[in-house]
CSV table of C-alpha atoms and ligand atoms in Angstrom, one decimal:
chain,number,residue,atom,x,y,z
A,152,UNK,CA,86.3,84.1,98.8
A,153,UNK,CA,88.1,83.8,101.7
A,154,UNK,CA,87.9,87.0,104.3
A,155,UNK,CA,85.1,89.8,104.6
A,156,UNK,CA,86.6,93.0,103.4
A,157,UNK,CA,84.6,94.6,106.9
A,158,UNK,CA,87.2,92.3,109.2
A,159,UNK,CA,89.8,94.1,108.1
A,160,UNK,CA,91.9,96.5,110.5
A,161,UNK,CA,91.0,99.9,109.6
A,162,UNK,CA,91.9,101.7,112.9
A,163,UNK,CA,95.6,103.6,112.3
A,164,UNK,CA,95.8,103.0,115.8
A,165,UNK,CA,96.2,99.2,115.8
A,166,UNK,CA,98.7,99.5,113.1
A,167,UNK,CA,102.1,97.4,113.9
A,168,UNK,CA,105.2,99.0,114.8
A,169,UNK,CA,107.7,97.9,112.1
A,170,UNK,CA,110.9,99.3,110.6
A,171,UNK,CA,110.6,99.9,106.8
A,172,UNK,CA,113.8,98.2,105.1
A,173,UNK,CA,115.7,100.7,103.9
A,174,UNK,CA,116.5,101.7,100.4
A,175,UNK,CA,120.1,103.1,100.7
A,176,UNK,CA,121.3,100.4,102.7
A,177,UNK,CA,121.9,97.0,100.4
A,178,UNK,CA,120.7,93.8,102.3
A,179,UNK,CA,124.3,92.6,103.2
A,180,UNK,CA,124.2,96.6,105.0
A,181,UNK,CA,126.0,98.2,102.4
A,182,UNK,CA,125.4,102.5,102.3
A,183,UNK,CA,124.3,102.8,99.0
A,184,UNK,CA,125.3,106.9,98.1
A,185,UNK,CA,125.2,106.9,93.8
A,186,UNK,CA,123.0,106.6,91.2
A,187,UNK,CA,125.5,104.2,90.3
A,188,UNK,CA,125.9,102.1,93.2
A,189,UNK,CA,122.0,102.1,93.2
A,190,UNK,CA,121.5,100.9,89.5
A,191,UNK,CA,124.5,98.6,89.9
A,192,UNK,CA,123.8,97.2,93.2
A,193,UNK,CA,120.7,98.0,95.3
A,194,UNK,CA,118.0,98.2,92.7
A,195,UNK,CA,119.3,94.6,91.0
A,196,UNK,CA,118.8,93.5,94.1
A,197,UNK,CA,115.7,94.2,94.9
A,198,UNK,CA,114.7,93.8,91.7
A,199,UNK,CA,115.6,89.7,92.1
A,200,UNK,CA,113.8,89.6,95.2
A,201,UNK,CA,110.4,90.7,93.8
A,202,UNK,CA,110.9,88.5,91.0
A,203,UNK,CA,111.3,85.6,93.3
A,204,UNK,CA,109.7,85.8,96.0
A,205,UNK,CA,106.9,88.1,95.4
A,206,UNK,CA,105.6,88.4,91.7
A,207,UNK,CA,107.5,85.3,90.5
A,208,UNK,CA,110.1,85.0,87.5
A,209,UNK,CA,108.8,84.6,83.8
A,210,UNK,CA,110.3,81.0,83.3
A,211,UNK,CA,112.0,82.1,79.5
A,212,UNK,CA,111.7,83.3,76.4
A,213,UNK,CA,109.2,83.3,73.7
A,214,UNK,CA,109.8,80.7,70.9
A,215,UNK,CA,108.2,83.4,68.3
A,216,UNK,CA,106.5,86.5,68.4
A,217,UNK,CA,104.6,88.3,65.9
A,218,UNK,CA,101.7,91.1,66.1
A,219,UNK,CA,99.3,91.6,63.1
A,220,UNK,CA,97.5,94.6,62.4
A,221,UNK,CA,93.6,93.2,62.2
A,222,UNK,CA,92.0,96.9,61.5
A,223,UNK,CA,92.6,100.7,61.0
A,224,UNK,CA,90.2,103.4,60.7
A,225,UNK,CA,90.6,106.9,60.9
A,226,UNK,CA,87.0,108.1,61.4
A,227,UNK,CA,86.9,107.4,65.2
A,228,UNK,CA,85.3,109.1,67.5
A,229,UNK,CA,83.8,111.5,64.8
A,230,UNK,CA,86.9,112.0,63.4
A,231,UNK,CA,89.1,112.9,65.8
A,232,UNK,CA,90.8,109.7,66.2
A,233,UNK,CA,92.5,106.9,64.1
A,234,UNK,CA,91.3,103.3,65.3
A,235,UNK,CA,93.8,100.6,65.3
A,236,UNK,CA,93.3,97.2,66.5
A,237,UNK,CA,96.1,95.0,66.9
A,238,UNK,CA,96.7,91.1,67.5
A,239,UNK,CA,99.8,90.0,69.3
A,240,UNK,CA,100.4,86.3,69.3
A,241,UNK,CA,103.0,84.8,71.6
A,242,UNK,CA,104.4,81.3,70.7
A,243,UNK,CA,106.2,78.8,72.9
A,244,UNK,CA,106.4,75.0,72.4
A,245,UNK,CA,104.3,74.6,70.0
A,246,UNK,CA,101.6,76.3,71.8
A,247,UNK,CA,100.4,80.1,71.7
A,248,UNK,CA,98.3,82.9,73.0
A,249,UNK,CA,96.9,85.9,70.7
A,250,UNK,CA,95.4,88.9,72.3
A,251,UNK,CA,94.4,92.4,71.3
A,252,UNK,CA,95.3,95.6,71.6
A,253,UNK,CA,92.9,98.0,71.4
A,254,UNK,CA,94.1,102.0,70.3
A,255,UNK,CA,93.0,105.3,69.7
A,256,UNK,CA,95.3,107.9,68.8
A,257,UNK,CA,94.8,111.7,68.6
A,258,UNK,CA,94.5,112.4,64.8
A,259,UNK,CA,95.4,115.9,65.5
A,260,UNK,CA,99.1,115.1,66.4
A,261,UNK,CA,101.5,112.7,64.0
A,262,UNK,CA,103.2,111.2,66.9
A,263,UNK,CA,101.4,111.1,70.3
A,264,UNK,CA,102.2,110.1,74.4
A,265,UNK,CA,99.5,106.6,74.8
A,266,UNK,CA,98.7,105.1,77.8
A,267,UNK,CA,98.5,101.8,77.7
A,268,UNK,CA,96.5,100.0,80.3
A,269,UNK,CA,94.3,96.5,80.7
A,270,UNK,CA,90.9,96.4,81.0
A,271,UNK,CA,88.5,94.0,82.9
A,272,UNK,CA,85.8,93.2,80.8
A,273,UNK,CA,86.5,92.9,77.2
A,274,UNK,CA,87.8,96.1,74.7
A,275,UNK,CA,84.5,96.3,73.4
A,276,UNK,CA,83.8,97.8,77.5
A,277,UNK,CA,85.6,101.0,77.0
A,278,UNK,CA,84.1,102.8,74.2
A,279,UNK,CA,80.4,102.2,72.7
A,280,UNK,CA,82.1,102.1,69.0
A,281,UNK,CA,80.7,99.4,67.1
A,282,UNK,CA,83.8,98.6,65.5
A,283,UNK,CA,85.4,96.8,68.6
A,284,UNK,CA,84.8,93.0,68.3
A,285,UNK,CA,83.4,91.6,71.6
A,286,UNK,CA,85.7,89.1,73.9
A,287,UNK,CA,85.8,85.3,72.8
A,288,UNK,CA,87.9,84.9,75.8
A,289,UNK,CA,86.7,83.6,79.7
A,290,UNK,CA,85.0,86.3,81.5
A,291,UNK,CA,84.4,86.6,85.0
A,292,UNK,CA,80.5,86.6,85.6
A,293,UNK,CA,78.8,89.7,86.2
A,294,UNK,CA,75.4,90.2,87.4
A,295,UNK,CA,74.8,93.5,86.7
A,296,UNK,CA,76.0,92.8,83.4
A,297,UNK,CA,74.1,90.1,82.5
A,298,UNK,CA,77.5,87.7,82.6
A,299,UNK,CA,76.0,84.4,83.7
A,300,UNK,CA,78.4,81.7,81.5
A,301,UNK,CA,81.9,83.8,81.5
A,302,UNK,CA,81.5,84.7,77.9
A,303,UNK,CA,80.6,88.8,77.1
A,304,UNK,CA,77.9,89.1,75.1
A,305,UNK,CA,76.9,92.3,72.8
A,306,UNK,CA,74.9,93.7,76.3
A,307,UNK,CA,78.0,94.4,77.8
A,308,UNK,CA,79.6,96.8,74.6
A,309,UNK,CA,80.3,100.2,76.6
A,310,UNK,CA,79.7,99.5,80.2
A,311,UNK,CA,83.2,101.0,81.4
A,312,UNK,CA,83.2,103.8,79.2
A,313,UNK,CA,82.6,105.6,82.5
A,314,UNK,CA,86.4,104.2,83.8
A,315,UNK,CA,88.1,105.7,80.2
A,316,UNK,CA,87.8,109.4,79.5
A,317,UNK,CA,88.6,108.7,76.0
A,318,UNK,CA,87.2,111.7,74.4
A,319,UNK,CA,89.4,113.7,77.0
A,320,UNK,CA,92.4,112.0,76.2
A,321,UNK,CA,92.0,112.6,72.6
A,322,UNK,CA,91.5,116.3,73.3
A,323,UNK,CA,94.6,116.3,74.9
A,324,UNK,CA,96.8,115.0,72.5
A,325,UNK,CA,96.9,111.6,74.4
A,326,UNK,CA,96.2,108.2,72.8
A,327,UNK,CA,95.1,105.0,74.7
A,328,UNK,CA,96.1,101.3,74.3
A,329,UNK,CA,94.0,98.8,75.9
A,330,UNK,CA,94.3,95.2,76.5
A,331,UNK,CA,91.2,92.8,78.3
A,332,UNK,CA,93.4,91.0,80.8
A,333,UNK,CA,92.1,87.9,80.3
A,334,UNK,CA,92.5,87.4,77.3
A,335,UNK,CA,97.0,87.1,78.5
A,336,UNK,CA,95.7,85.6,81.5
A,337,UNK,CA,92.4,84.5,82.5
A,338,UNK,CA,91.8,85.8,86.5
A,339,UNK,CA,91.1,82.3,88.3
A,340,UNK,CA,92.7,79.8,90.6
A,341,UNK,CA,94.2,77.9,87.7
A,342,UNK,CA,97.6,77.3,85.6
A,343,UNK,CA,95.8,75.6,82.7
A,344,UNK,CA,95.3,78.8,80.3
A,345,UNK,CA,96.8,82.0,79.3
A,346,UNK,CA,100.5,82.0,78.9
A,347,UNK,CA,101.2,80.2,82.0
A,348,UNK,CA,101.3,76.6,80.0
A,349,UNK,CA,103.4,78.0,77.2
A,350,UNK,CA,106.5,77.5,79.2
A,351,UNK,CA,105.7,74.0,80.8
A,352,UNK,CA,108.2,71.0,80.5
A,353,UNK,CA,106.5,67.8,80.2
A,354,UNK,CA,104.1,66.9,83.0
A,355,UNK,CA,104.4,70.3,84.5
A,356,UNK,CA,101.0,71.6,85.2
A,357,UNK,CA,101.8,74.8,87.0
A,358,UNK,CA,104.9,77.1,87.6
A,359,UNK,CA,107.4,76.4,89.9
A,360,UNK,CA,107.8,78.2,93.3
A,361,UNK,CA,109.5,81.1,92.7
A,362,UNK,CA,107.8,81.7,89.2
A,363,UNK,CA,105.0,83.3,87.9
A,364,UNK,CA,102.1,83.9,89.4
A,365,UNK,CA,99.3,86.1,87.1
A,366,UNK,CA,100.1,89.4,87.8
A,367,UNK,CA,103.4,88.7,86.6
A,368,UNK,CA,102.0,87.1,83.6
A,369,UNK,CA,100.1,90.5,82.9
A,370,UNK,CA,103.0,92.3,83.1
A,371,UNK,CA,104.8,90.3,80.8
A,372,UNK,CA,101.6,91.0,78.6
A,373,UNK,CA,102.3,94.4,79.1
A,374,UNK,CA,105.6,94.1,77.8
A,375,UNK,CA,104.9,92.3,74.9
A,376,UNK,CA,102.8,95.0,74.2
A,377,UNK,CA,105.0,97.4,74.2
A,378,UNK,CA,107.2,95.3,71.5
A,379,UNK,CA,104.5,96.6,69.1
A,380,UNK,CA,103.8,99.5,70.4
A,381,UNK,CA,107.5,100.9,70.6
A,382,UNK,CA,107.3,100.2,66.9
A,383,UNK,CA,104.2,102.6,66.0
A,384,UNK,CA,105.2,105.3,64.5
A,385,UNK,CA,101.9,107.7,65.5
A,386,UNK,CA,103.1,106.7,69.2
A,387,UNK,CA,106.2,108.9,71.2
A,388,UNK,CA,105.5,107.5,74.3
A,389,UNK,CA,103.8,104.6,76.3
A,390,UNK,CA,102.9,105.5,80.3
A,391,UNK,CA,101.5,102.2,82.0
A,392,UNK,CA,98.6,102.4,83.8
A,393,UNK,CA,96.6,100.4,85.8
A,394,UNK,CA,93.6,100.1,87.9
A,395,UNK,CA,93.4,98.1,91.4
A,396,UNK,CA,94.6,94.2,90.5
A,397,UNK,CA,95.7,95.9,87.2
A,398,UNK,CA,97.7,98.5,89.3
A,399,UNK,CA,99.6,95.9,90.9
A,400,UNK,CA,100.7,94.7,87.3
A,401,UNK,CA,101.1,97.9,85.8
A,402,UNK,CA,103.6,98.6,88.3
A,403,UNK,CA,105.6,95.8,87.6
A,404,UNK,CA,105.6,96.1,84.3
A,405,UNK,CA,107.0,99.3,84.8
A,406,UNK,CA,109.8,98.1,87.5
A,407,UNK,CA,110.8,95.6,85.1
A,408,UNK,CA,110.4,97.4,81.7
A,409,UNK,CA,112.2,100.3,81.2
A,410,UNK,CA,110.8,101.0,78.0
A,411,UNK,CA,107.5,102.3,80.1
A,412,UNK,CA,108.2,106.4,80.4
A,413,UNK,CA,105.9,107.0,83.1
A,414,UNK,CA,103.6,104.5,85.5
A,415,UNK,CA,100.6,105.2,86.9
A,416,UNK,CA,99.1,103.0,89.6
A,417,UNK,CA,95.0,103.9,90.4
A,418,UNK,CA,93.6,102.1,93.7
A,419,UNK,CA,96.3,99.6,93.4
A,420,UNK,CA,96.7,98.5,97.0
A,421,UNK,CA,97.9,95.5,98.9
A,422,UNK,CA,100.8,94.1,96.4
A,423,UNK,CA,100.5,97.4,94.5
A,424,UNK,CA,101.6,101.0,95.9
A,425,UNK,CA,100.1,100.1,99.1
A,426,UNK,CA,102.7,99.0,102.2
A,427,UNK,CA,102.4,95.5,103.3
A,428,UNK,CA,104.0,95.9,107.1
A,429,UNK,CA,101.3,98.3,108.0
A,430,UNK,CA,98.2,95.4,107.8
A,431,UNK,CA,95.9,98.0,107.2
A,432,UNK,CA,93.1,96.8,105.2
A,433,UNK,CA,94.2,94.0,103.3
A,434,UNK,CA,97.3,92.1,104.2
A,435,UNK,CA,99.3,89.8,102.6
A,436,UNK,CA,97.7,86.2,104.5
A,437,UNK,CA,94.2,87.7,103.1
A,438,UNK,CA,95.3,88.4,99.1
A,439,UNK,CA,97.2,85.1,98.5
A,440,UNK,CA,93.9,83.0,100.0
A,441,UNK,CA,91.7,85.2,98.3
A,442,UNK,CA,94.0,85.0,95.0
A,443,UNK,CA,96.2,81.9,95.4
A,444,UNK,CA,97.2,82.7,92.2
A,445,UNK,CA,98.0,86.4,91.9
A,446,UNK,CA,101.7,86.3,93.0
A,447,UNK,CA,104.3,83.7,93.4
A,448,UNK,CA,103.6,80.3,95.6
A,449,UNK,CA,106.9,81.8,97.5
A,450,UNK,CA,105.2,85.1,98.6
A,451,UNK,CA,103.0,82.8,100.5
A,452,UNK,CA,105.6,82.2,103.6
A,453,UNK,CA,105.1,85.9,104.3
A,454,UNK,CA,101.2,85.0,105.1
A,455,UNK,CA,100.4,87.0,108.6
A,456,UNK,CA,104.8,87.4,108.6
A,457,UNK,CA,104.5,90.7,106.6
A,458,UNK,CA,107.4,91.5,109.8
A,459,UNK,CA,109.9,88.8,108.2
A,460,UNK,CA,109.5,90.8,104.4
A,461,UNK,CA,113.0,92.2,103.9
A,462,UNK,CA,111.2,94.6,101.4
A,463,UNK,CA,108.3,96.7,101.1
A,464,UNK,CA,106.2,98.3,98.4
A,465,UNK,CA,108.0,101.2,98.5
A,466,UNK,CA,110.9,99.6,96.9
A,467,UNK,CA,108.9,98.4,93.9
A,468,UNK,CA,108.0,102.0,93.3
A,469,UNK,CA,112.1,102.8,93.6
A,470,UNK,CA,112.4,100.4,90.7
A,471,UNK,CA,110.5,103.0,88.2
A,472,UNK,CA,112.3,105.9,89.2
A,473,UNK,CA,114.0,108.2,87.7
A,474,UNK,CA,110.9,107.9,85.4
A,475,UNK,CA,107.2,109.5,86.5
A,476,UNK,CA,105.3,107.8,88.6
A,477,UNK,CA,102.0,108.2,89.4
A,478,UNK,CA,100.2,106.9,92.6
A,479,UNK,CA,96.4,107.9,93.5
A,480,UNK,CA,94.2,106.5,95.8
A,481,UNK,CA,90.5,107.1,96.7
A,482,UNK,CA,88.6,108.3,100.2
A,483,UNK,CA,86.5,105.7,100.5
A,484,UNK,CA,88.8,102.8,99.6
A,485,UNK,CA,90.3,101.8,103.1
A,486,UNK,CA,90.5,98.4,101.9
A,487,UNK,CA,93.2,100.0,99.4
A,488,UNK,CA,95.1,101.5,102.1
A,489,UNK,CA,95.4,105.1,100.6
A,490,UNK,CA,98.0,105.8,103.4
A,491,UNK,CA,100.4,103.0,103.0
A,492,UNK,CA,99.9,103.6,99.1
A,493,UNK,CA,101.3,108.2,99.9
A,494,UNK,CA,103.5,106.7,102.3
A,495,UNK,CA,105.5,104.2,99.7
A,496,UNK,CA,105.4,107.1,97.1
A,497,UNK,CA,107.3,109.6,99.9
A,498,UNK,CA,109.1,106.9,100.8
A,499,UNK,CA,110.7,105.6,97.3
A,500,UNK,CA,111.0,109.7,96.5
A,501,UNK,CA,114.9,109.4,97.9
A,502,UNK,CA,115.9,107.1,94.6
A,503,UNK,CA,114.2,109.8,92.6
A,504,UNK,CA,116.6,112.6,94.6
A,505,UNK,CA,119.5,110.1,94.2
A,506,UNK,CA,118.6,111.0,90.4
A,507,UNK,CA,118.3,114.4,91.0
A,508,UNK,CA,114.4,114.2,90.5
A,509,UNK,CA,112.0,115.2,92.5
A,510,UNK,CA,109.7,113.5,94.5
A,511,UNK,CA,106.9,113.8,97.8
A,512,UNK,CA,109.3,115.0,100.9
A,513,UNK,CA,105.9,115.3,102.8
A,514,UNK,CA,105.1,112.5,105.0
A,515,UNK,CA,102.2,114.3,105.6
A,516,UNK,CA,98.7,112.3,103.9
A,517,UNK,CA,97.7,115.7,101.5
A,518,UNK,CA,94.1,117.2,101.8
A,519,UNK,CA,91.4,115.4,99.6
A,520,UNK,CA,90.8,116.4,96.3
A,521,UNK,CA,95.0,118.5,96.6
A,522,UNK,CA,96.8,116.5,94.0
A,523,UNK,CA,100.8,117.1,94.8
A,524,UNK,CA,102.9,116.3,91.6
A,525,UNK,CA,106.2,116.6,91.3
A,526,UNK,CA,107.9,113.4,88.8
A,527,UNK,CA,106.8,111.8,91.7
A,528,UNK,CA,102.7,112.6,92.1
A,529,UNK,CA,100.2,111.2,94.3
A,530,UNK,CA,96.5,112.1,95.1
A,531,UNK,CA,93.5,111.3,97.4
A,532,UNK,CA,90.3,111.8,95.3
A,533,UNK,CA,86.8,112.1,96.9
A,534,UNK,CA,85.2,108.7,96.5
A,535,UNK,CA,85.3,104.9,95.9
A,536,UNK,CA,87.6,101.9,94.6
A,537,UNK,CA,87.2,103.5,90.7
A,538,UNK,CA,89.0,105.2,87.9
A,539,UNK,CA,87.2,108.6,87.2
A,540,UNK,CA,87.3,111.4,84.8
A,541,UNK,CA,89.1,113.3,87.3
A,542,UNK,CA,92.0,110.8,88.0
A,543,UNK,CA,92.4,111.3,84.3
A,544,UNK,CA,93.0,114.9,84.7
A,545,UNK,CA,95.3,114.5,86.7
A,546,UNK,CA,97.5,112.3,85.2
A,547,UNK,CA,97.0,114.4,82.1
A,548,UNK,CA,98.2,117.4,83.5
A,549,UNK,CA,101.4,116.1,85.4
A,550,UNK,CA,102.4,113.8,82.2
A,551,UNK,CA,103.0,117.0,79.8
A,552,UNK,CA,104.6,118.3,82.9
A,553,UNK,CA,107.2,115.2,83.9
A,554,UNK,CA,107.2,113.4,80.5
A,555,UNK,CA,110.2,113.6,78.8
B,771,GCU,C1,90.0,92.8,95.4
B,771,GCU,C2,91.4,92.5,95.9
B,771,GCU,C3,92.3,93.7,95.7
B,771,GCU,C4,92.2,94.2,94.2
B,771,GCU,C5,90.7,94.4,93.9
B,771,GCU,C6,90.5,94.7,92.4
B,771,GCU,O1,89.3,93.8,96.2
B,771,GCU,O2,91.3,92.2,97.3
B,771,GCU,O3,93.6,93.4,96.0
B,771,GCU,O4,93.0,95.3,94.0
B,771,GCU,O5,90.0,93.2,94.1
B,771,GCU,O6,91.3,94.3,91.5
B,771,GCU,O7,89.5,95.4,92.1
């Protein structure tokens, strides 16, 4: 799997000198000084240059698109929640792709904020109710959950519930959506699933250069998604989250969707929140030869050349604002970067001024376990690479602060 997490650079010390492109000035060297000139100008532009040379364009549109609801119950969870489980199914040249969305919605309120987020094993991972129907799709094996032949078996029902405070959530008036990734996208070095081979010509085999890699092809899931779930009428609101490699997509889903009201990005690292000029932890030469299919075959050339990037991460964070965003990292997850992931969330804070929003004017790292949330939040929780109960409280508690 390409490089040993332990020969990374994890000494702040050895970090390169570099100049961080700047937002407010457009690439021809422009001063960008309005909301106007921004949305106009600078963000488009950015935006096109994350679509092509670092996530990769979707190569289209859909031929059809339909969702079906498969099931609804509203004796979850002991009777706090309604249960719905519905199948989206995305149809291109004659070929398609159906995947489920999983959701729990707070019976106590008509209408109710959801956030909407994949999941790496299967729906039926997330919650021990019987009434989720394991994965058909390709799993990625699993040892310690007895995942020998990529396909989830009943063993594996409820072994993230740990990673999905559902019962919180519910509590507070929050509903969830969840997706298994794979089932958009199966995570390996391939083109020859998912929705990838929907949009082939003849004899095309995989995407172009500047198109889509897979974590653009689960943001685009994401999206689709949210063409249902814009339509629910128990749901006000959809905040995106995502975890790690599920981060990184999150986050563009919510640069490229407006329809997301709030991002939240958990861990999400190198191609995420996290900075690529700093080369702290993992760089961009060690993601696209571990995951040669994660991002665009054009984000390649910036392999050990993060110096040549004429953007950083903290302009895909820009893209979300004036909406909440959300970026958290953990202690222990150096690999993660947790400072280039604060530093990109300060930095992208002057488009959320620009709006008159606020945003993290410290470039100081806070304190472990000190949460600073303003509609732009970041924290630094004790521990590892993970989502825990008490990254859920916090996002709780700064979305019915900063959600409209
Ligand atoms: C690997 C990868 C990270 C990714 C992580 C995950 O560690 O290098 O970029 O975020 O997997 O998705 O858990």
């Amino acid at each position: 799997m390409g490089f040993a997490q332990g020969d990374a650079n994890y000494d702040e010390t050895k970090v390169p000198k570099f100049t961080l492109p700047d937002l407010m000035t457009s690439f021809s060297g422009n001063p960008i000084t309005t909301e106007k000139e921004w949305e106009e100008n600078r963000r488009y532009e950015i935006l096109q240059f994350f679509e092509k040379q670092v996530y990769g364009k979707v190569p289209g549109r859909l031929d059809e698109y339909s969702y079906k609801l498969i099931e609804e119950n509203n004796k979850a969870y002991n009777g706090k929640a309604r249960r719905k489980q519905v199948a989206i199914t995305l149809k291109k040249n004659k070929k398609s792709v159906t995947y489920n969305i999983l959701i729990y919605l707070p019976k106590k309120n008509p209408t109710a904020p959801v956030f909407l987020g994949y999941n790496f094993y299967g729906n039926h991972t997330v919650t021990n109710d019987p009434e989720v129907p394991i994965t058909k799709a390709w799993v990625a094996n699993n040892e310690a959950f007895g995942i020998t032949n990529h396909k989830a078996s009943e063993r594996t029902r409820g072994v993230r519930t740990h990673r999905w405070a559902i019962e919180k959530m519910l509590d507070n008036g929050f509903g969830l959506a969840t997706i298994y990734y794979g089932e958009v996208d199966p995570d390996k070095n391939d083109f020859n699933d998912g929705v990838h081979p929907l949009f082939y010509r003849e004899e095309q085999s995989q995407p172009k250069t500047n198109e889509w890699g897979s974590i653009s092809a689960w943001a685009f899931g994401l999206s689709k998604a949210m063409d249902y779930l814009e339509n629910d009428a128990n749901i006000s609101n959809v905040i995106v989250f995502g975890h790690s490699r599920l981060g990184k997509a999150a986050l563009w889903a919510g640069a490229t969707d407006k329809r997301f009201a709030g991002v939240i990005s958990n861990n999400s690292g190198c191609g995420g929140a996290a900075l690529s000029k700093r080369k702290f932890g993992e760089t961009v030469e060690r993601i696209n030869t571990s995951f040669p299919h994660w991002f665009a075959d054009s984000f390649k050339k910036y392999n050990n050349n993060e110096r040549t990037l004429p953007v950083d991460q903290h302009q895909l964070l820009a893209l979300i604002a004036p909406r909440p965003l959300y970026v958290a990292s953990a202690a222990e997850d150096t690999w993660a970067d947790p400072r280039g992931e604060f530093l990109s969330a300060h930095y992208a804070s002057s488009v959320y001024k620009l709006y008159g929003k606020s945003g993290i004017d410290t470039a100081e790292l806070p304190a472990v376990d000190q949460p600073v949330q303003h509609t732009v939040a970041y924290h630094i929780r004790t521990g590892k690479h993970d989502v825990t109960d008490y990254d859920w409280e916090q996002y709780m508690t700064w979305a019915k602060t900063f959600l409209p």
